[in-house]
XYZ file of C-alpha atoms in Angstrom:
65
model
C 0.000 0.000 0.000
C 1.273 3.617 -0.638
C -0.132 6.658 0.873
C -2.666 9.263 -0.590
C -0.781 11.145 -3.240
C -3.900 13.256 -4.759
C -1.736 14.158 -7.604
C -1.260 10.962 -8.716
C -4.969 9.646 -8.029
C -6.154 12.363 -10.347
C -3.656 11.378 -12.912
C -4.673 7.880 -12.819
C -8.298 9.180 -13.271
C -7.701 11.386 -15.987
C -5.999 8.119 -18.076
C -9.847 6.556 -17.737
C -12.034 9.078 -17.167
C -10.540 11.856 -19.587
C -9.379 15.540 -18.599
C -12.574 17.120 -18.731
C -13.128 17.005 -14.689
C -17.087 18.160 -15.482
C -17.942 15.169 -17.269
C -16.594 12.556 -14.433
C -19.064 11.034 -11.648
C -18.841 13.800 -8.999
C -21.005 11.169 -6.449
C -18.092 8.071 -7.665
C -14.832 9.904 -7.777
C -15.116 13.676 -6.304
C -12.007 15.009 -6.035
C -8.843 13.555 -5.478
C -7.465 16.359 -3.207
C -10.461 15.930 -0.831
C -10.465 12.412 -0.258
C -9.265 11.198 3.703
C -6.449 9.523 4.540
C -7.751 6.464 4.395
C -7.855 6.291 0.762
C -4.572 4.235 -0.576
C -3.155 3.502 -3.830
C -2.582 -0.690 -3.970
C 0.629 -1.055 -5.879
C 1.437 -4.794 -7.657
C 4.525 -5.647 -8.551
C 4.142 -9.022 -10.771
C 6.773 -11.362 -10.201
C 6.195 -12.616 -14.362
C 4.922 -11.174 -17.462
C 3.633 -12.904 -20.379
C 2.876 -11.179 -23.570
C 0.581 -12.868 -26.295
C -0.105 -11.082 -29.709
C -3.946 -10.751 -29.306
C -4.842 -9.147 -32.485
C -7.086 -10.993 -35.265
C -8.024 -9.990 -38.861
C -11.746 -9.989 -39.128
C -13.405 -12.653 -41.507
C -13.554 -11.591 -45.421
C -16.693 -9.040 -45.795
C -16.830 -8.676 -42.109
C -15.279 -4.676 -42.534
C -17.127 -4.341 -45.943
C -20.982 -3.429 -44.452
């Protein structure tokens, strides 16, 4: 677990939610500089990685309608 950092919570936020701070779920997220100090950021650190090519190519026609 690492602390509060409100700068960084709103950073992660903005990567999902976009920049425009009017358009995000004031009752869900609020602000970031006004939540306690019992909010925490979980930080994972996986001990593996595996990468697998997931892309596809669509069937023939399938992009044509």
């Amino acid at each position: 677990m690492e602390p509060h950092d409100p700068e960084r919570a709103e950073r992660l936020l903005t990567g999902y939610l976009g920049s425009d701070r009017e358009k995000w779920d004031e009752a869900r997220f609020g602000d970031p500089h006004e939540w306690g100090e019992e909010m925490v950021l979980l930080r994972f650190v996986p001990g593996t990685v595996v990468a697998r090519d997931q892309s596809y190519a669509p069937a023939p026609g399938i992009g044509d309608r």
